């Protein structure tokens, strides 16, 4: 039997908080369901629970603490330098709660993706699940998209729909969306790394569905 040698793509994950999406990526990688390997976690917060998750799996961590930089511009340059040194094939924002600057995005064109807990373009920015509940939508969900300079505005790679139930609270809705986030993010990472994703302006097509 011919064995297929998969290229070992280098994934750098950026996370600010508890890191369940990071965990989903690590689990997929460890069980052979990911086309790449997480070579490092970069966090903007020394208190991020995500750092502990990376530590448990022997994944190198880099903290680029916003508080250590005098200005946003200097922080952006520090972040760019930290990620550039890791030579990523893909940068995944998994609960990274800061806007990336132009210099960062120009350095990694088409290589930065983000997960957001709403059906974009609805409910961009913070507390997307609360925004959806307050608006009274019947369906919510999550989106993985390429990152541009706007807030959750880049071309959409994939989405999952989740029903909003009559007695949902922000927490119950967020939990139901999160389950979908974890599998959608892994699917989209694999699609991008396999070269099946084509972008034409805002429209993203995935060869083979
Ligand atoms: C996730 O719900 C993610 O979609 C969201 O933060 C949460 C992080 O959870 N991201 C955004 O809202 C970005 N605009 P996690 O730390 O457990 O992965």
mmCIF file of C-alpha atoms and ligand atoms in Angstrom:
data_model
loop_
_atom_site.group_PDB
_atom_site.id
_atom_site.type_symbol
_atom_site.label_atom_id
_atom_site.label_comp_id
_atom_site.label_asym_id
_atom_site.label_seq_id
_atom_site.Cartn_x
_atom_site.Cartn_y
_atom_site.Cartn_z
ATOM 1 C CA UNK A 1 0.000 0.000 0.000
ATOM 2 C CA UNK A 2 1.292 3.467 -0.875
ATOM 3 C CA UNK A 3 1.507 5.703 2.146
ATOM 4 C CA UNK A 4 0.680 9.363 1.581
ATOM 5 C CA UNK A 5 3.090 11.738 3.249
ATOM 6 C CA UNK A 6 1.212 14.800 4.477
ATOM 7 C CA UNK A 7 3.120 18.068 4.518
ATOM 8 C CA UNK A 8 3.600 19.378 8.048
ATOM 9 C CA UNK A 9 2.099 22.830 7.817
ATOM 10 C CA UNK A 10 3.038 25.263 10.554
ATOM 11 C CA UNK A 11 0.060 26.749 12.388
ATOM 12 C CA UNK A 12 0.434 29.627 14.841
ATOM 13 C CA UNK A 13 -2.613 30.209 17.055
ATOM 14 C CA UNK A 14 -3.333 33.617 18.615
ATOM 15 C CA UNK A 15 -5.642 33.540 21.650
ATOM 16 C CA UNK A 16 -6.518 35.939 24.461
ATOM 17 C CA UNK A 17 -8.680 33.851 26.779
ATOM 18 C CA UNK A 18 -9.835 30.406 27.822
ATOM 19 C CA UNK A 19 -8.711 28.678 24.614
ATOM 20 C CA UNK A 20 -11.358 26.033 23.869
ATOM 21 C CA UNK A 21 -10.893 26.660 20.149
ATOM 22 C CA UNK A 22 -7.151 26.243 20.611
ATOM 23 C CA UNK A 23 -7.924 22.966 22.395
ATOM 24 C CA UNK A 24 -10.053 21.784 19.467
ATOM 25 C CA UNK A 25 -7.167 22.484 17.081
ATOM 26 C CA UNK A 26 -4.675 20.679 19.328
ATOM 27 C CA UNK A 27 -7.010 17.674 19.712
ATOM 28 C CA UNK A 28 -7.513 17.476 15.947
ATOM 29 C CA UNK A 29 -3.768 17.639 15.414
ATOM 30 C CA UNK A 30 -3.000 14.966 18.004
ATOM 31 C CA UNK A 31 -5.609 12.620 16.549
ATOM 32 C CA UNK A 32 -4.346 13.065 12.974
ATOM 33 C CA UNK A 33 -7.370 15.092 11.803
ATOM 34 C CA UNK A 34 -5.412 18.266 11.076
ATOM 35 C CA UNK A 35 -3.249 18.976 8.058
ATOM 36 C CA UNK A 36 -0.768 20.836 10.207
ATOM 37 C CA UNK A 37 0.740 21.202 13.593
ATOM 38 C CA UNK A 38 0.427 23.988 16.159
ATOM 39 C CA UNK A 39 4.003 25.254 16.401
ATOM 40 C CA UNK A 40 3.183 27.949 18.968
ATOM 41 C CA UNK A 41 0.506 29.791 20.858
ATOM 42 C CA UNK A 42 0.885 33.554 20.929
ATOM 43 C CA UNK A 43 -1.179 35.432 23.501
ATOM 44 C CA UNK A 44 -1.598 39.110 24.262
ATOM 45 C CA UNK A 45 -2.394 38.292 27.895
ATOM 46 C CA UNK A 46 -0.122 36.596 30.458
ATOM 47 C CA UNK A 47 -3.281 35.394 32.265
ATOM 48 C CA UNK A 48 -4.866 33.585 29.324
ATOM 49 C CA UNK A 49 -6.054 30.081 30.251
ATOM 50 C CA UNK A 50 -5.066 29.130 26.708
ATOM 51 C CA UNK A 51 -1.407 29.329 27.815
ATOM 52 C CA UNK A 52 -1.997 26.530 30.325
ATOM 53 C CA UNK A 53 -3.629 24.391 27.640
ATOM 54 C CA UNK A 54 -0.611 24.857 25.358
ATOM 55 C CA UNK A 55 1.757 24.064 28.219
ATOM 56 C CA UNK A 56 -0.047 20.782 28.925
ATOM 57 C CA UNK A 57 0.505 19.720 25.314
ATOM 58 C CA UNK A 58 4.134 20.834 25.087
ATOM 59 C CA UNK A 59 3.348 23.643 22.678
ATOM 60 C CA UNK A 60 5.688 26.640 22.913
ATOM 61 C CA UNK A 61 4.072 29.871 24.067
ATOM 62 C CA UNK A 62 4.904 33.475 23.451
ATOM 63 C CA UNK A 63 3.271 36.303 25.411
ATOM 64 C CA UNK A 64 3.192 39.676 23.703
ATOM 65 C CA UNK A 65 1.659 41.666 26.527
ATOM 66 C CA UNK A 66 -0.070 44.842 25.358
ATOM 67 C CA UNK A 67 0.759 46.409 28.744
ATOM 68 C CA UNK A 68 4.488 46.160 27.988
ATOM 69 C CA UNK A 69 4.190 48.433 24.963
ATOM 70 C CA UNK A 70 3.808 52.188 25.058
ATOM 71 C CA UNK A 71 1.571 52.392 21.987
ATOM 72 C CA UNK A 72 -0.650 50.233 19.816
ATOM 73 C CA UNK A 73 1.803 50.685 16.973
ATOM 74 C CA UNK A 74 4.715 49.312 19.020
ATOM 75 C CA UNK A 75 2.554 46.414 20.204
ATOM 76 C CA UNK A 76 1.606 45.627 16.590
ATOM 77 C CA UNK A 77 5.282 45.546 15.619
ATOM 78 C CA UNK A 78 6.117 43.326 18.608
ATOM 79 C CA UNK A 79 3.343 40.927 17.660
ATOM 80 C CA UNK A 80 4.426 40.896 14.027
ATOM 81 C CA UNK A 81 8.017 40.139 14.974
ATOM 82 C CA UNK A 82 6.988 37.334 17.368
ATOM 83 C CA UNK A 83 4.805 35.640 14.744
ATOM 84 C CA UNK A 84 7.234 36.233 11.853
ATOM 85 C CA UNK A 85 9.957 34.351 13.755
ATOM 86 C CA UNK A 86 7.658 31.309 13.881
ATOM 87 C CA UNK A 87 7.400 31.122 10.046
ATOM 88 C CA UNK A 88 3.711 30.194 9.970
ATOM 89 C CA UNK A 89 1.891 28.725 6.989
ATOM 90 C CA UNK A 90 -1.328 29.809 8.690
ATOM 91 C CA UNK A 91 -2.176 32.171 11.563
ATOM 92 C CA UNK A 92 -5.409 31.277 13.361
ATOM 93 C CA UNK A 93 -7.164 33.814 15.587
ATOM 94 C CA UNK A 94 -8.985 31.657 18.130
ATOM 95 C CA UNK A 95 -10.578 34.089 20.549
ATOM 96 C CA UNK A 96 -7.923 36.741 19.925
ATOM 97 C CA UNK A 97 -9.625 39.936 21.027
ATOM 98 C CA UNK A 98 -7.506 42.564 19.289
ATOM 99 C CA UNK A 99 -7.512 44.091 15.840
ATOM 100 C CA UNK A 100 -4.449 43.269 13.769
ATOM 101 C CA UNK A 101 -2.659 46.185 12.157
ATOM 102 C CA UNK A 102 -2.011 46.633 8.463
ATOM 103 C CA UNK A 103 1.697 45.741 8.710
ATOM 104 C CA UNK A 104 0.801 42.369 10.232
ATOM 105 C CA UNK A 105 -1.790 41.543 7.567
ATOM 106 C CA UNK A 106 0.481 42.667 4.728
ATOM 107 C CA UNK A 107 3.180 40.323 6.012
ATOM 108 C CA UNK A 108 0.850 37.275 5.893
ATOM 109 C CA UNK A 109 -1.504 37.833 2.926
ATOM 110 C CA UNK A 110 -4.299 35.241 2.780
ATOM 111 C CA UNK A 111 -2.806 33.437 5.746
ATOM 112 C CA UNK A 112 -4.748 34.849 8.690
ATOM 113 C CA UNK A 113 -8.170 33.455 9.611
ATOM 114 C CA UNK A 114 -10.550 34.183 12.501
ATOM 115 C CA UNK A 115 -13.474 32.453 14.189
ATOM 116 C CA UNK A 116 -16.420 34.616 15.231
ATOM 117 C CA UNK A 117 -19.555 33.487 17.130
ATOM 118 C CA UNK A 118 -22.204 34.905 14.802
ATOM 119 C CA UNK A 119 -23.490 34.496 11.281
ATOM 120 C CA UNK A 120 -21.555 37.384 9.762
ATOM 121 C CA UNK A 121 -22.167 40.026 8.589
ATOM 122 C CA UNK A 122 -24.651 40.141 11.503
ATOM 123 C CA UNK A 123 -23.419 40.901 15.008
ATOM 124 C CA UNK A 124 -19.785 41.851 14.528
ATOM 125 C CA UNK A 125 -17.541 42.748 17.435
ATOM 126 C CA UNK A 126 -17.971 41.956 21.106
ATOM 127 C CA UNK A 127 -20.750 39.882 22.749
ATOM 128 C CA UNK A 128 -22.035 38.561 19.438
ATOM 129 C CA UNK A 129 -24.261 35.967 21.116
ATOM 130 C CA UNK A 130 -25.886 38.629 23.324
ATOM 131 C CA UNK A 131 -26.400 40.833 20.273
ATOM 132 C CA UNK A 132 -28.167 37.938 18.515
ATOM 133 C CA UNK A 133 -30.427 37.250 21.509
ATOM 134 C CA UNK A 134 -31.249 40.930 22.003
ATOM 135 C CA UNK A 135 -32.123 41.259 18.317
ATOM 136 C CA UNK A 136 -34.479 38.304 18.537
ATOM 137 C CA UNK A 137 -33.070 36.225 15.667
ATOM 138 C CA UNK A 138 -34.291 32.631 15.343
ATOM 139 C CA UNK A 139 -30.982 31.327 14.052
ATOM 140 C CA UNK A 140 -27.500 32.186 15.209
ATOM 141 C CA UNK A 141 -24.194 30.480 14.446
ATOM 142 C CA UNK A 142 -20.521 30.978 13.777
ATOM 143 C CA UNK A 143 -18.260 32.077 10.955
ATOM 144 C CA UNK A 144 -14.663 31.474 9.944
ATOM 145 C CA UNK A 145 -13.299 34.218 7.718
ATOM 146 C CA UNK A 146 -10.082 35.626 6.331
ATOM 147 C CA UNK A 147 -8.947 38.597 8.362
ATOM 148 C CA UNK A 148 -8.782 42.080 6.912
ATOM 149 C CA UNK A 149 -8.360 45.418 8.659
ATOM 150 C CA UNK A 150 -12.024 45.704 9.649
ATOM 151 C CA UNK A 151 -13.828 44.221 12.621
ATOM 152 C CA UNK A 152 -15.022 40.753 11.489
ATOM 153 C CA UNK A 153 -15.375 41.935 7.886
ATOM 154 C CA UNK A 154 -13.082 39.663 5.841
ATOM 155 C CA UNK A 155 -14.203 37.140 3.163
ATOM 156 C CA UNK A 156 -16.202 34.247 4.631
ATOM 157 C CA UNK A 157 -14.737 30.748 4.385
ATOM 158 C CA UNK A 158 -17.382 28.773 6.293
ATOM 159 C CA UNK A 159 -20.424 29.113 8.544
ATOM 160 C CA UNK A 160 -22.547 26.895 10.786
ATOM 161 C CA UNK A 161 -26.132 27.618 11.798
ATOM 162 C CA UNK A 162 -27.509 27.036 15.300
ATOM 163 C CA UNK A 163 -31.183 27.494 16.293
ATOM 164 C CA UNK A 164 -32.018 29.998 19.002
ATOM 165 C CA UNK A 165 -34.353 28.343 21.537
ATOM 166 C CA UNK A 166 -37.112 30.262 23.353
ATOM 167 C CA UNK A 167 -35.503 29.893 26.785
ATOM 168 C CA UNK A 168 -31.919 30.519 25.665
ATOM 169 C CA UNK A 169 -29.685 32.688 27.789
ATOM 170 C CA UNK A 170 -26.465 34.190 26.512
ATOM 171 C CA UNK A 171 -24.594 31.285 28.127
ATOM 172 C CA UNK A 172 -26.716 28.456 26.692
ATOM 173 C CA UNK A 173 -26.640 29.961 23.209
ATOM 174 C CA UNK A 174 -22.899 30.590 23.392
ATOM 175 C CA UNK A 175 -22.319 26.977 24.494
ATOM 176 C CA UNK A 176 -24.366 25.594 21.576
ATOM 177 C CA UNK A 177 -22.495 27.811 19.114
ATOM 178 C CA UNK A 178 -19.136 26.872 20.625
ATOM 179 C CA UNK A 179 -19.627 23.182 19.798
ATOM 180 C CA UNK A 180 -20.027 24.159 16.141
ATOM 181 C CA UNK A 181 -17.093 26.577 16.301
ATOM 182 C CA UNK A 182 -14.737 23.780 17.258
ATOM 183 C CA UNK A 183 -15.488 21.563 14.271
ATOM 184 C CA UNK A 184 -15.938 24.415 11.770
ATOM 185 C CA UNK A 185 -12.563 25.880 12.667
ATOM 186 C CA UNK A 186 -10.759 22.568 12.128
ATOM 187 C CA UNK A 187 -12.556 22.034 8.800
ATOM 188 C CA UNK A 188 -11.656 25.504 7.563
ATOM 189 C CA UNK A 189 -8.012 25.187 8.630
ATOM 190 C CA UNK A 190 -7.768 21.962 6.634
ATOM 191 C CA UNK A 191 -9.477 23.507 3.617
ATOM 192 C CA UNK A 192 -7.091 26.476 3.569
ATOM 193 C CA UNK A 193 -3.951 24.420 4.169
ATOM 194 C CA UNK A 194 -4.878 21.882 1.492
ATOM 195 C CA UNK A 195 -4.968 24.680 -1.105
ATOM 196 C CA UNK A 196 -8.639 24.013 -1.904
ATOM 197 C CA UNK A 197 -9.731 27.545 -1.029
ATOM 198 C CA UNK A 198 -9.969 30.128 -3.786
ATOM 199 C CA UNK A 199 -10.823 33.759 -3.175
ATOM 200 C CA UNK A 200 -12.318 36.089 -5.760
ATOM 201 C CA UNK A 201 -12.941 39.435 -4.088
ATOM 202 C CA UNK A 202 -15.345 38.685 -1.248
ATOM 203 C CA UNK A 203 -16.301 35.270 -2.626
ATOM 204 C CA UNK A 204 -14.539 32.226 -1.275
ATOM 205 C CA UNK A 205 -14.927 28.849 -2.957
ATOM 206 C CA UNK A 206 -13.780 25.555 -1.523
ATOM 207 C CA UNK A 207 -12.947 22.969 -4.179
ATOM 208 C CA UNK A 208 -14.645 19.702 -3.342
ATOM 209 C CA UNK A 209 -17.185 21.433 -1.090
HETATM 210 C C1 LIG B 1 -15.185 32.155 20.852
HETATM 211 O O1 LIG B 1 -16.584 32.094 20.974
HETATM 212 C C2 LIG B 1 -14.789 32.938 19.626
HETATM 213 O O2 LIG B 1 -15.646 32.735 18.527
HETATM 214 C C3 LIG B 1 -14.887 34.345 20.142
HETATM 215 O O3 LIG B 1 -14.326 34.294 21.431
HETATM 216 C C4 LIG B 1 -14.565 32.995 21.968
HETATM 217 C C5 LIG B 1 -13.249 32.429 22.425
HETATM 218 O O4 LIG B 1 -13.472 31.212 23.072
HETATM 219 N N1 LIG B 1 -14.198 35.276 19.298
HETATM 220 C C6 LIG B 1 -14.640 36.495 19.052
HETATM 221 O O5 LIG B 1 -15.652 36.949 19.544
HETATM 222 C C7 LIG B 1 -13.784 37.303 18.094
HETATM 223 N N2 LIG B 1 -14.511 38.393 17.549
HETATM 224 P P1 LIG B 1 -12.246 30.257 23.383
HETATM 225 O O6 LIG B 1 -11.162 31.133 24.047
HETATM 226 O O7 LIG B 1 -12.789 29.247 24.328
HETATM 227 O O8 LIG B 1 -11.769 29.660 22.088
#
